[in-house]
Coordinates of C-alpha atoms in Angstrom, one line a residue:
M787 CA 217.6 -13.3 219.2
A788 CA 218.3 -16.7 220.4
D789 CA 215.9 -18.5 223.2
T790 CA 217.2 -17.5 226.5
T791 CA 218.4 -20.1 229.0
I792 CA 216.2 -18.8 231.5
K793 CA 213.6 -21.8 232.0
Y794 CA 210.6 -22.1 234.4
T795 CA 211.2 -23.5 237.5
P796 CA 209.0 -23.1 240.6
S797 CA 210.1 -20.7 243.4
P798 CA 210.9 -22.5 246.6
K799 CA 209.1 -21.6 249.8
T800 CA 212.6 -21.0 251.5
G801 CA 215.5 -18.5 251.0
N802 CA 215.7 -15.0 250.2
P803 CA 213.2 -13.7 247.8
G804 CA 214.6 -10.0 248.2
E805 CA 217.7 -11.1 246.3
L806 CA 218.5 -8.5 243.4
S807 CA 219.2 -9.5 239.8
S808 CA 222.0 -8.1 238.2
A809 CA 220.1 -5.7 236.0
A810 CA 218.2 -4.3 239.3
S811 CA 221.3 -3.8 241.0
T812 CA 222.7 -1.6 238.2
M813 CA 219.5 0.3 238.0
Q814 CA 219.0 1.0 241.4
E815 CA 222.4 2.5 241.6
R816 CA 221.5 4.7 238.7
T817 CA 218.1 5.8 240.0
R818 CA 219.3 6.5 243.6
M819 CA 221.5 9.3 242.1
L820 CA 218.8 10.3 239.7
R821 CA 216.1 10.6 242.5
A822 CA 218.3 12.7 244.7
V823 CA 219.3 15.1 241.9
Y824 CA 215.3 15.3 240.9
G825 CA 214.5 16.2 244.7
G826 CA 216.5 19.3 244.4
T827 CA 218.3 21.1 247.3
E828 CA 216.8 18.9 250.2
T829 CA 217.8 15.5 248.7
M830 CA 221.1 16.9 247.3
R831 CA 222.0 18.0 250.9
A832 CA 221.2 14.9 252.4
Q833 CA 223.8 13.1 250.0
G834 CA 226.6 15.1 252.0
K835 CA 230.1 14.4 250.7
T836 CA 228.7 12.0 248.0
F837 CA 227.7 15.2 245.9
L838 CA 229.8 17.6 247.9
P839 CA 233.2 16.5 248.7
Q840 CA 235.0 17.8 251.8
Y841 CA 238.2 19.6 250.9
E842 CA 241.5 18.5 252.5
K843 CA 242.0 20.3 256.1
E844 CA 238.4 21.9 255.8
S845 CA 237.0 21.5 259.1
D846 CA 233.7 19.7 259.6
T847 CA 232.2 23.1 260.8
R848 CA 233.2 24.9 257.8
Y849 CA 232.1 22.1 255.5
N850 CA 228.6 21.9 257.2
A851 CA 228.2 25.7 256.8
R852 CA 229.1 25.4 253.1
L853 CA 226.8 22.5 252.6
A854 CA 224.1 24.5 254.3
S855 CA 224.5 27.5 251.9
T856 CA 224.4 25.4 248.6
F857 CA 221.5 25.6 246.7
A858 CA 220.5 23.7 243.7
L859 CA 219.4 24.9 240.2
N860 CA 217.1 22.2 239.4
K861 CA 217.4 21.7 235.7
L862 CA 216.8 17.9 236.0
R863 CA 213.2 18.3 237.3
E864 CA 212.4 21.0 234.8
A865 CA 213.5 19.1 231.8
V866 CA 211.8 15.8 233.1
D867 CA 208.6 17.4 233.8
A868 CA 208.4 19.7 230.7
A869 CA 209.3 16.8 228.4
S870 CA 206.6 14.4 230.0
A871 CA 203.8 17.1 229.9
K872 CA 204.2 17.1 226.1
P873 CA 202.4 14.2 225.0
F874 CA 199.9 14.7 227.6
R875 CA 198.7 18.3 226.7
T876 CA 195.6 16.6 225.3
L877 CA 193.5 13.7 227.0
L878 CA 194.6 10.2 226.1
K879 CA 192.1 8.8 223.7
I880 CA 190.9 5.0 223.7
V881 CA 189.9 4.0 220.3
N882 CA 188.4 1.0 218.2
N883 CA 186.8 0.0 221.4
T884 CA 183.2 -1.6 221.6
D885 CA 183.3 -2.7 225.3
Q886 CA 181.6 -0.3 227.5
E887 CA 183.1 -1.9 230.4
L888 CA 186.6 -0.8 229.3
D889 CA 185.3 2.7 228.8
Q890 CA 184.3 2.5 232.6
W891 CA 187.4 0.9 233.7
V892 CA 189.6 3.7 231.8
Q893 CA 187.7 6.3 234.2
D894 CA 189.4 4.4 237.3
I895 CA 192.0 2.6 235.7
D896 CA 194.0 1.7 239.0
M897 CA 191.0 1.5 241.4
Q898 CA 192.4 4.5 243.1
G899 CA 190.3 7.1 241.4
N900 CA 192.9 7.9 238.5
H901 CA 192.1 8.1 235.1
L902 CA 194.1 6.4 232.6
H903 CA 195.4 9.8 231.1
V904 CA 196.6 10.4 234.7
F905 CA 197.9 7.0 235.4
S906 CA 199.8 7.1 232.1
H907 CA 201.4 10.7 232.6
Q908 CA 202.8 9.4 235.9
L909 CA 204.3 6.0 234.1
F910 CA 205.7 8.5 231.3
N911 CA 207.3 10.9 233.8
N912 CA 208.9 8.2 236.0
A913 CA 210.0 6.4 232.8
L914 CA 212.0 9.6 231.8
L915 CA 213.6 10.2 235.2
D916 CA 214.4 6.5 235.9
G917 CA 214.9 5.2 232.3
M918 CA 212.0 2.7 232.7
C919 CA 208.7 2.2 234.6
H920 CA 206.5 -0.9 235.2
M921 CA 202.7 -1.6 235.0
L922 CA 201.5 -4.8 236.7
I923 CA 197.9 -5.7 235.2
D924 CA 196.2 -7.0 238.5
H925 CA 193.0 -8.7 239.1
P926 CA 191.4 -9.4 242.6
D927 CA 191.6 -13.2 243.7
T928 CA 188.3 -14.8 242.3
F929 CA 189.9 -18.3 242.7
N930 CA 187.1 -19.5 245.3
M931 CA 184.1 -17.7 243.6
P932 CA 181.3 -20.2 242.4
N933 CA 180.6 -18.2 239.1
L934 CA 181.0 -15.0 237.1
A935 CA 177.6 -13.5 238.5
A936 CA 179.4 -14.0 242.1
Q937 CA 182.5 -12.2 240.5
K938 CA 180.4 -9.4 239.2
A939 CA 178.4 -8.9 242.3
S940 CA 181.9 -8.5 244.2
G941 CA 183.0 -5.9 241.9
A942 CA 186.0 -7.7 240.9
R943 CA 187.8 -6.3 237.8
P944 CA 191.2 -5.9 236.2
F945 CA 193.2 -2.9 237.2
M946 CA 196.6 -1.3 236.6
K947 CA 199.4 -1.0 239.2
L948 CA 202.5 1.4 238.8
Y949 CA 205.9 0.3 240.2
K950 CA 209.1 2.4 239.8
V951 CA 212.5 0.8 239.2
D952 CA 213.2 0.6 242.8
D953 CA 210.0 -1.6 243.6
V954 CA 211.2 -4.4 241.4
A955 CA 213.8 -6.8 242.7
A956 CA 213.9 -8.9 239.6
A957 CA 212.4 -9.6 236.6
Y958 CA 213.0 -12.1 233.7
D959 CA 211.8 -12.6 230.3
L960 CA 211.8 -16.0 228.0
Y961 CA 212.4 -15.8 224.3
T962 CA 210.7 -18.4 222.3
G963 CA 210.4 -18.3 218.8
G964 CA 210.7 -14.6 218.2
D965 CA 208.3 -13.8 221.2
T966 CA 209.0 -12.5 224.5
K967 CA 207.3 -13.4 227.6
T968 CA 207.8 -12.3 231.3
V969 CA 208.1 -15.4 233.3
H970 CA 209.1 -14.2 236.7
V971 CA 208.6 -10.8 238.7
R972 CA 209.5 -10.0 242.3
I973 CA 207.9 -6.9 243.5
R974 CA 208.6 -4.9 246.7
S975 CA 206.1 -3.1 249.0
Q976 CA 205.5 -2.5 252.6
R977 CA 202.6 -2.7 255.1
A978 CA 202.2 -1.3 258.6
D979 CA 200.6 -2.8 261.7
R980 CA 199.5 -0.6 264.5
D981 CA 200.7 -1.6 268.1
G982 CA 198.9 0.6 270.2
F983 CA 200.3 4.2 269.5
K984 CA 203.3 2.7 267.8
E985 CA 204.0 1.4 264.4
V986 CA 205.4 -1.9 263.3
L987 CA 206.6 -1.9 259.5
Y988 CA 206.7 -5.1 257.5
N989 CA 208.8 -5.4 254.2
Q990 CA 206.7 -7.5 251.7
M991 CA 207.7 -9.5 248.6
R992 CA 205.3 -10.7 245.9
V993 CA 206.8 -13.3 243.6
I994 CA 204.7 -13.9 240.2
E995 CA 205.6 -16.5 237.8
I996 CA 203.9 -18.1 235.1
D997 CA 204.9 -21.6 233.4
P998 CA 204.3 -20.5 229.6
T999 CA 203.9 -24.1 228.3
K1000 CA 200.7 -24.6 230.9
Q1001 CA 199.5 -21.0 230.9
S1002 CA 199.4 -21.3 234.6
G1003 CA 201.6 -19.9 237.5
I1004 CA 201.4 -18.7 241.2
V1005 CA 201.6 -15.8 243.4
Q1006 CA 203.6 -15.8 246.6
L1007 CA 203.6 -13.6 249.5
W1008 CA 206.8 -13.1 251.6
E1009 CA 207.3 -10.9 254.6
Q1010 CA 210.0 -9.6 256.9
K1011 CA 210.0 -7.1 259.8
A1012 CA 211.6 -3.8 258.3
A1013 CA 213.8 -3.8 261.5
S1014 CA 215.3 -7.1 260.9
G1015 CA 218.2 -5.9 258.7
G1016 CA 217.2 -7.5 255.6
S1017 CA 217.1 -11.0 256.4
N1018 CA 214.6 -13.6 257.8
W1019 CA 212.1 -13.5 255.0
N1020 CA 208.9 -15.6 256.1
F1021 CA 206.9 -17.4 253.5
V1022 CA 203.0 -16.4 254.1
Q1023 CA 200.9 -17.7 251.3
E1024 CA 200.6 -19.0 247.8
T1025 CA 197.8 -18.7 245.4
P1026 CA 197.5 -20.0 241.8
I1027 CA 197.0 -18.2 238.5
Q1028 CA 195.2 -19.7 235.7
N1029 CA 194.8 -19.1 231.8
M1030 CA 197.5 -16.4 231.8
P1031 CA 200.3 -17.1 229.2
E1032 CA 202.7 -15.0 230.9
V1033 CA 203.1 -12.5 233.8
P1034 CA 200.9 -9.5 233.2
F1035 CA 203.9 -7.1 233.6
V1036 CA 204.4 -4.3 231.1
T1037 CA 207.8 -2.2 231.1
F1038 CA 207.8 1.2 229.3
Y1039 CA 211.5 2.0 228.4
A1040 CA 212.7 5.6 228.1
G1041 CA 216.4 5.6 227.1
E1042 CA 218.9 3.5 225.5
R1043 CA 218.3 -0.1 226.4
E1044 CA 221.2 -2.2 227.4
A1045 CA 219.8 -5.4 228.5
D1046 CA 216.5 -6.9 229.7
Y1047 CA 215.4 -4.4 232.4
Q1048 CA 218.5 -2.5 232.1
V1049 CA 218.5 1.0 230.4
R1050 CA 220.7 4.2 230.4
P1051 CA 218.1 6.9 230.9
V1052 CA 217.7 10.1 228.9
F1053 CA 218.7 12.5 231.2
I1054 CA 221.5 10.7 233.2
D1055 CA 224.2 13.2 231.9
L1056 CA 222.1 16.0 232.9
A1057 CA 221.9 14.7 236.5
Y1058 CA 225.8 14.6 236.5
K1059 CA 225.8 18.3 235.0
Q1060 CA 223.8 19.1 237.9
I1061 CA 226.0 17.8 240.4
E1062 CA 228.9 19.5 238.8
H1063 CA 226.8 22.8 238.8
W1064 CA 226.3 21.9 242.6
I1065 CA 229.7 21.8 243.5
S1066 CA 230.8 24.6 241.4
S1067 CA 228.2 26.9 242.9
S1068 CA 229.4 26.0 246.4
D1069 CA 232.7 26.9 245.7
Q1070 CA 231.4 30.1 244.2
R1071 CA 229.5 31.1 247.2
S1072 CA 232.4 30.2 249.6
I1073 CA 234.7 32.4 247.6
L1074 CA 232.1 35.3 247.7
S1075 CA 231.6 34.9 251.5
A1076 CA 235.4 35.1 252.0
A1077 CA 236.1 37.8 249.5
R1078 CA 233.1 40.0 248.6
F1079 CA 233.5 42.1 251.8
P1080 CA 236.2 44.6 252.1
M1081 CA 238.8 44.1 255.0
L1082 CA 239.5 46.9 257.3
A1083 CA 243.4 47.4 257.9
C1084 CA 245.5 49.9 259.6
S1085 CA 248.8 50.9 259.6
G1086 CA 251.0 53.0 262.1
V1087 CA 248.3 52.4 264.7
Q1088 CA 248.6 50.7 268.2
I1089 CA 245.5 49.4 269.6
D1090 CA 245.5 49.0 273.5
P1091 CA 245.2 45.3 274.1
E1092 CA 242.1 46.1 276.5
D1093 CA 240.4 48.0 273.8
E1094 CA 240.9 45.1 271.2
A1095 CA 238.4 42.8 272.6
Q1096 CA 235.8 45.6 272.6
F1097 CA 237.0 46.8 268.9
S1098 CA 234.2 46.8 266.4
I1099 CA 233.1 47.9 263.0
G1100 CA 229.9 49.7 261.9
P1101 CA 227.8 52.8 261.4
Y1102 CA 228.1 55.3 264.2
K1103 CA 231.6 54.2 265.1
V1104 CA 234.5 56.5 265.4
L1105 CA 238.0 55.4 264.2
Y1106 CA 240.9 57.1 265.6
A1107 CA 244.7 56.6 265.0
P1108 CA 246.8 57.7 268.2
E1109 CA 249.8 57.7 266.0
A1110 CA 250.3 60.9 263.9
N1111 CA 251.4 59.0 260.5
G1112 CA 248.5 56.3 261.4
R1113 CA 245.9 55.6 258.8
W1114 CA 243.2 53.2 258.4
Y1115 CA 242.1 51.9 254.9
Y1116 CA 240.0 49.1 253.1
V1117 CA 241.7 46.3 251.2
E1118 CA 239.4 44.7 248.6
P1119 CA 240.2 41.7 246.4
R1120 CA 240.8 42.3 242.6
G1121 CA 237.8 39.8 242.0
T1122 CA 239.6 37.7 239.0
A1123 CA 238.7 34.5 240.8
I1124 CA 235.2 35.5 241.4
E1125 CA 234.6 36.5 237.8
S1126 CA 236.1 33.0 236.5
G1127 CA 233.7 31.2 238.9
A1128 CA 230.8 33.3 237.5
K1129 CA 231.6 32.2 234.0
D1130 CA 232.1 29.0 234.9
L1131 CA 228.6 28.8 236.2
D1132 CA 227.2 30.5 233.0
R1133 CA 228.8 27.9 231.1
L1134 CA 227.7 24.9 232.9
E1135 CA 224.1 26.5 233.0
M1136 CA 223.9 26.7 229.1
Q1137 CA 225.2 22.9 228.9
M1138 CA 222.4 22.0 231.3
D1139 CA 219.9 23.8 229.0
M1140 CA 221.1 21.9 226.0
M1141 CA 221.0 18.4 228.0
A1142 CA 217.6 19.1 229.2
L1143 CA 216.4 19.0 225.5
N1144 CA 215.5 22.8 226.1
P1145 CA 214.8 24.5 222.4
V1146 CA 214.7 27.9 224.0
T1147 CA 218.5 28.3 224.3
G1148 CA 218.4 32.0 223.6
T1149 CA 219.0 33.1 226.9
H1150 CA 220.6 36.2 228.7
R1151 CA 223.7 34.2 228.9
Q1152 CA 224.4 33.7 225.3
Y1153 CA 222.6 34.4 222.0
V1154 CA 222.1 31.5 220.0
P1155 CA 220.9 31.7 216.1
Q1156 CA 217.4 31.0 215.1
N1157 CA 218.6 28.1 212.9
E1158 CA 220.3 26.5 215.9
R1159 CA 217.3 26.8 217.9
D1160 CA 215.1 25.2 215.3
I1161 CA 217.6 22.4 214.9
Q1162 CA 217.4 22.0 218.7
E1163 CA 213.5 21.9 218.8
T1164 CA 213.4 19.2 216.0
R1165 CA 215.9 17.2 218.2
V1166 CA 213.7 17.6 221.3
H1167 CA 210.4 16.8 219.5
S1168 CA 211.8 13.7 217.9
V1169 CA 213.2 12.2 221.1
V1170 CA 209.6 13.0 222.9
H1171 CA 207.7 11.9 219.8
D1172 CA 209.5 8.4 219.7
L1173 CA 208.8 8.0 223.5
A1174 CA 205.3 8.9 223.1
I1175 CA 205.0 6.2 220.6
Q1176 CA 206.4 3.7 222.6
C1177 CA 204.4 4.6 225.7
Q1178 CA 201.2 4.1 223.4
D1179 CA 202.4 0.7 222.7
A1180 CA 202.7 0.0 226.3
I1181 CA 199.4 1.2 227.3
E1182 CA 197.9 -1.0 224.7
R1183 CA 199.6 -4.1 225.6
A1184 CA 198.4 -3.3 229.0
V1185 CA 194.7 -3.1 227.8
G1186 CA 195.4 -6.4 226.3
F1187 CA 196.3 -8.1 229.4
M1188 CA 192.9 -6.6 231.0
G1189 CA 191.2 -8.4 228.3
Q1190 CA 193.0 -11.6 228.8
W1191 CA 192.0 -11.7 232.8
T1192 CA 188.5 -11.2 231.5
G1193 CA 188.6 -13.4 228.3
R1194 CA 188.0 -10.7 225.9
D1195 CA 189.7 -9.5 223.0
Y1196 CA 191.3 -5.8 223.0
S1197 CA 194.0 -6.4 220.6
Q1198 CA 192.2 -4.0 218.2
V1199 CA 191.9 -1.1 221.0
K1200 CA 194.5 1.7 220.3
A1201 CA 195.7 4.3 222.5
I1202 CA 196.5 7.7 221.3
L1203 CA 198.5 10.6 222.9
N1204 CA 199.5 14.0 221.6
T1205 CA 202.5 13.7 219.0
E1206 CA 202.1 17.2 217.6
F1207 CA 204.6 19.4 219.4
S1208 CA 204.8 22.4 217.0
N1209 CA 203.5 25.7 218.5
T1210 CA 200.0 27.3 217.8
K1211 CA 201.2 29.8 215.1
D1212 CA 202.9 26.8 213.0
R1213 CA 199.8 24.7 213.2
L1214 CA 197.4 27.3 212.3
L1215 CA 199.5 28.0 209.2
E1216 CA 199.5 24.4 208.3
V1217 CA 195.5 24.2 208.7
A1218 CA 195.4 27.2 206.3
Q1219 CA 197.2 25.2 203.6
L1220 CA 195.0 22.2 204.4
V1221 CA 191.8 24.4 203.9
K1222 CA 193.0 25.7 200.8
M1223 CA 193.7 22.1 199.4
W1224 CA 189.9 21.3 200.7
E1225 CA 188.6 24.4 198.8
E1226 CA 190.3 23.5 195.5
R1227 CA 189.0 19.8 195.9
G1228 CA 192.3 18.3 196.4
L1229 CA 191.2 17.1 200.0
S1230 CA 188.2 15.5 201.4
R1231 CA 186.4 16.8 204.4
Q1232 CA 187.4 13.7 206.6
A1233 CA 191.0 14.2 205.9
L1234 CA 190.8 17.9 206.6
L1235 CA 189.3 17.4 209.8
T1236 CA 191.6 14.5 210.8
E1237 CA 194.5 16.6 210.1
V1238 CA 192.8 19.7 212.0
R1239 CA 192.3 17.2 215.0
N1240 CA 195.8 15.8 215.1
R1241 CA 197.1 19.3 215.6
N1242 CA 195.0 19.6 218.7
L1243 CA 192.7 22.3 217.5
L1244 CA 189.6 20.7 218.1
G1245 CA 188.1 20.1 221.5
D1246 CA 188.4 16.6 223.3
D1247 CA 184.6 16.1 222.9
F1248 CA 185.0 16.2 219.1
D1249 CA 183.4 13.2 217.4
M1250 CA 184.5 12.7 213.9
S1251 CA 181.5 10.2 213.1
Q1252 CA 178.9 12.5 214.3
E1253 CA 180.5 15.5 212.3
L1254 CA 180.5 13.7 209.1
A1255 CA 177.1 12.4 209.7
L1256 CA 175.9 16.2 210.0
W1257 CA 177.5 17.1 207.0
K1258 CA 176.2 14.3 205.1
A1259 CA 172.8 15.1 206.3
V1260 CA 173.4 18.7 204.9
D1261 CA 174.6 17.3 201.5
D1262 CA 171.6 15.1 201.3
M1263 CA 169.2 18.0 202.0
M1264 CA 170.8 20.1 199.3
A1265 CA 170.9 17.2 196.7
T1266 CA 168.9 17.4 193.5
P1267 CA 166.9 14.6 191.8
D1268 CA 169.7 13.7 189.6
G1269 CA 172.2 13.4 192.6
M1270 CA 173.9 16.6 191.9
L1271 CA 174.7 19.2 194.3
P1272 CA 173.7 22.8 193.8
G1273 CA 176.9 24.1 194.0
R1274 CA 179.6 23.8 196.8
W1275 CA 177.8 25.9 199.2
T1276 CA 178.3 23.4 201.9
Q1277 CA 182.3 23.7 201.4
A1278 CA 182.9 26.9 199.8
D1279 CA 181.4 30.2 198.4
P1280 CA 179.9 29.4 194.8
A1281 CA 180.1 32.8 193.8
K1282 CA 184.0 32.2 194.1
E1283 CA 184.0 29.0 191.9
P1284 CA 186.0 29.4 188.6
G1285 CA 183.9 30.7 185.8
A1286 CA 181.3 32.2 188.1
N1287 CA 179.5 35.7 187.2
P1288 CA 180.1 38.2 189.8
G1289 CA 176.8 39.0 191.4
S1290 CA 175.0 35.9 190.0
T1291 CA 172.9 33.8 192.2
T1292 CA 173.7 30.8 190.1
P1293 CA 176.8 28.7 190.1
N1294 CA 178.9 27.9 187.1
A1295 CA 176.8 25.4 185.2
N1296 CA 179.8 23.6 183.6
A1297 CA 181.4 22.8 187.1
N1298 CA 178.3 21.8 189.0
T1299 CA 175.6 20.4 186.9
G1300 CA 177.2 18.2 184.3
S1301 CA 176.8 18.2 180.3
G1302 CA 173.4 19.1 179.0
N1303 CA 171.6 19.9 182.5
P1304 CA 170.1 23.4 183.1
P1305 CA 172.0 25.3 186.0
Q1306 CA 170.4 24.5 189.4
P1307 CA 169.2 27.6 191.6
L1308 CA 171.1 28.3 195.1
P1309 CA 169.0 28.0 198.3
N1310 CA 166.0 30.5 198.7
F1311 CA 168.2 33.3 200.4
P1312 CA 167.2 36.9 199.9
P1313 CA 168.7 38.3 196.5
G1314 CA 172.4 38.7 196.6
Q1315 CA 172.7 37.0 199.8
L1316 CA 174.7 33.7 200.1
R1317 CA 174.6 33.2 203.9
P1318 CA 172.3 34.3 206.5
K1319 CA 173.4 37.5 208.1
K1320 CA 173.5 38.7 211.7
Q1321 CA 170.1 40.0 212.6
I1322 CA 171.0 41.6 216.0

């Protein structure tokens, strides 16, 4: 990619820092719709005619009643929450780290009490919904502290902040020599002042920019009263940034990237389909309200106008016909339109299931063959798997910025998320095959344990180095002076070794002792017993 034409120019101290970039304008239109649909019935009703058009000649009273009786089938929330949970089924791990301070920071990564696992799950969930999510790796101001000891005494240390799409008014990257650096970011926030028992809200804008040629920059703070109508920004202060080659700002993209900070979210089509379902279900409920109750009719009956106002239908009422040929009867609709509406809803719900990356498509609405479900499940896992890897990269980059703030090298630190999404039954079958390979000496113990751990069949506290050290100690204890092991008792039953004599307490000499060496005895267990037996 050619170098961008965006160059570093210091931001002025006058003007409107709340001006949206073109990418932010596009994204905020999309996320406004996505957030409203994700919120379900309450937020979709708040959109009124945007999501539920009012028909020609439909009265406001009738429309409001129809809107109040419409409820959302929130497939978007179901899809986003289910997909974002997959990589975080097991605890996020930080490996290749030798810094104890980083281990402590991970326990409270945002200085709000959130573990990096929880923080990253929020990052992933917001990115799946909006198409992307941002992290700012911040550090308390230590510019005026005299030395490192004073900084440590103050408790100042780097931490991460999470920002949604709507929080970022603009962000710009600079491409130089194949490298990408973020050089300018404008982030929105809000604070509240108490005035007696009243509250005064202030919009805030932080402008963060770096001159990459000097590895220094500034942070500006702007404010305006929230009731000012979006103008009259006041410059508050400016502080310097030193020894940072770029703005410590990381964006995790989850969708089709169209440009810098502009992406087509994964579930945007599902959101539109949910709006379509919202309209169709409203029409269906309106039809049912008007047509599912039989209408009482009469012919050859004359009702006194004075009695007509008192006329009512219900139990314990008597209907009479003064005319000899008069009769009462019910009129019921044939239900063709109602049935068509129900079929349309079923069709929309199945389409929503497919767009939700839902592999369980064999529902009451329609039978889907097993091979189609397998194909769908593979597609689901492929999408979420790739996003999980991208999320790992974003977390590692954010950790790297924490190192830059403190002058440490975290380039070798890796973040590990769950990328194994097969069900437990399939994983156990895979492990059985791995164990067979290990028993036949086609796989090392470390490789076996690594594969079992990757399938999330070992606890989060499993330590590979401790496990291997334990088994090495067992092997060393059983080793003979010539370096040979007396059978494979630490891996398999030597009685089952190829060539072993049934009932013998010695293993196959050819397989274990080498040429010319006498067979080695087994550990001193009782005769015929190869393992300790339960005593109680």
